[in-house]
Amino acid sequence: MIILGIDTSCDDTSVAVLEDRKILSNIVSSQIKFHSKYGGIVPEIASRKHIERIWDVTDKALNEAKVNLSDVDLIAVCHGPGLIGSLLVGLCFAKSISFVSGKKLIGVNHLEGHIQAVFLEEEYPEFPFLSLIVSGGHTSIYRVDDFGKYVELGRTRDDAAGEAYDKIAKLLGLGYPGGPFIDKLAKEGNSDKYPLPRPFLHGSLDFSFSGLKTATKALLRNLNVDQNINDELIKDISASFQASVVEVLIEKIKWAAKRENIKRIVITGGVAANSELRLRAQELKNSGFQIYLPSKNLCTDNAAMIAIAGYHKFKKGETSDLFLNAHAYLPL
Ligand code: KG4
Ligand code: ZN
């Protein structure tokens, strides 16, 4: 079965082609250069860029996969959560080609895509497993009992982990998105130099990163960073901030595993590309955990994850019609 996947939920225009679980192409056209000077995504620019690029990206995905539109059996499109204008571009595009070509259509939740990215890998877990989704918009832990059966065990009460990375990077004068910059600089920094709080929220599987952000801001103020900024300081603060985020993420997933008595753990979403988090997660294997980390390009936003989730929904007998709508807020 050939599946065309489409994701335009945020600032990446992505189209992928799968043959069942096999990726034939997975094109991601980044808009970062248009947004970085603003230090974050400008929704209006994102929607306009999606409109400009969606056909080209689709052509590229079909060409690389060596398939024609007529070979496609199913169109899987992300319809939320995300930026509403951006989502509408991908959705209207998917509905139009479905209407014109008569191809089946299926709407996919972006978070379901992140969770199912692991099924694009050769090794994937048996059900039930735990999935920690850490991205720019979300930080949640789900128990995944089956395809389509997700139980949320905890979520962030304020900022997502990626959002916190991006905000601290902005304060340090680094580029956007900040996660990869902090990741790189932290490798050369001393994480013990500026001990920052660990927001564990004992007894809960929820997260909260806004206090850590405020503590980091206060630290920068105390260090009079505007006057004293230098490479070493930036590296040490990056390392200290990252140590706090990673420790909280790792501890929380361990608590969830203990509470649910499940040792199969998937970590996914953009922040799962973080090298320290990946390292610490791999270390959990020594304590008997089975850890699944999708490759970095499948952790960050991409359309192959939407296509695989759409494929599994279709196999369960689900399809969508042309009344499918986009939703900025769409719980799993
Ligand atoms: O999943 P994603 O591509 O888009 C959303 O659905 O949000 O995640 C983007 C987020 C951004 O906040 C970015 O800073 C963060 O993932 N990110 C990282 C790394 N790579 C991307 N955070 C920490 N370390 C990284 N290496
Ligand atoms: Zn995402």
GROMACS .gro file of C-alpha atoms and ligand atoms in nm, residues 9-12 110-111 114 133-138 161-166 176-184 242 268-275 296 299-302 305, ligand 1:
model
   69
    9SER     CA    1   0.142   2.184   1.149
   10CYS     CA    2   0.414   2.437   1.231
   11ASP     CA    3   0.703   2.577   1.027
   12ASP     CA    4   0.818   2.272   0.831
  110HIS     CA    5   0.034   1.533   1.520
  111LEU     CA    6   0.107   1.374   1.859
  114HIS     CA    7   0.529   1.158   1.701
  133ILE     CA    8   0.690   1.323   2.368
  134VAL     CA    9   0.922   1.621   2.406
  135SER     CA   10   0.891   1.889   2.143
  136GLY     CA   11   0.855   2.262   2.098
  137GLY     CA   12   0.482   2.249   2.165
  138HIS     CA   13   0.441   1.942   2.388
  161ALA     CA   14   1.070   2.149   2.711
  162GLY     CA   15   1.160   2.265   2.359
  163GLU     CA   16   0.995   2.599   2.422
  164ALA     CA   17   1.212   2.643   2.734
  165TYR     CA   18   1.523   2.557   2.530
  166ASP     CA   19   1.423   2.814   2.266
  176TYR     CA   20   1.642   2.984   1.659
  177PRO     CA   21   1.544   2.709   1.726
  178GLY     CA   22   1.762   2.715   2.035
  179GLY     CA   23   1.768   2.344   2.123
  180PRO     CA   24   2.044   2.239   1.883
  181PHE     CA   25   2.261   2.542   1.980
  182ILE     CA   26   2.232   2.471   2.354
  183ASP     CA   27   2.292   2.099   2.289
  184LYS     CA   28   2.620   2.178   2.110
  242GLN     CA   29   2.033   2.125   2.994
  268THR     CA   30   1.031   1.113   2.064
  269GLY     CA   31   0.967   1.472   1.948
  270GLY     CA   32   1.223   1.739   1.855
  271VAL     CA   33   1.397   1.747   2.195
  272ALA     CA   34   1.455   1.370   2.166
  273ALA     CA   35   1.725   1.471   1.915
  274ASN     CA   36   1.920   1.609   2.215
  275SER     CA   37   2.250   1.425   2.259
  296LYS     CA   38   1.687   1.221   1.490
  299CYS     CA   39   1.204   1.267   1.612
  300THR     CA   40   1.170   1.619   1.470
  301ASP     CA   41   0.862   1.709   1.266
  302ASN     CA   42   0.828   1.506   0.947
  305MET     CA   43   0.536   0.983   1.103
  333KG4     O1   44   0.899   1.812   1.724
  333KG4     P1   45   0.953   1.941   1.673
  333KG4     O2   46   1.037   1.937   1.547
  333KG4     O3   47   0.838   2.043   1.647
  333KG4     C1   48   0.728   2.054   1.734
  333KG4     O4   49   0.629   1.977   1.715
  333KG4     O5   50   0.737   2.138   1.825
  333KG4     O6   51   1.037   2.007   1.793
  333KG4     C2   52   1.101   2.131   1.780
  333KG4     C3   53   1.170   2.162   1.912
  333KG4     C4   54   1.231   2.301   1.920
  333KG4     O7   55   1.191   2.361   2.042
  333KG4     C5   56   1.381   2.273   1.918
  333KG4     O8   57   1.457   2.370   1.989
  333KG4     C6   58   1.387   2.138   1.984
  333KG4     O9   59   1.276   2.067   1.935
  333KG4     N1   60   1.510   2.066   1.949
  333KG4     C7   61   1.607   2.035   2.040
  333KG4     C8   62   1.711   1.972   1.967
  333KG4     N2   63   1.673   1.965   1.836
  333KG4     C9   64   1.550   2.022   1.826
  333KG4     N3   65   1.613   2.055   2.172
  333KG4    C10   66   1.726   2.015   2.237
  333KG4     N4   67   1.829   1.955   2.174
  333KG4    C11   68   1.827   1.931   2.040
  333KG4     N5   69   1.930   1.872   1.980
   0.00000   0.00000   0.00000
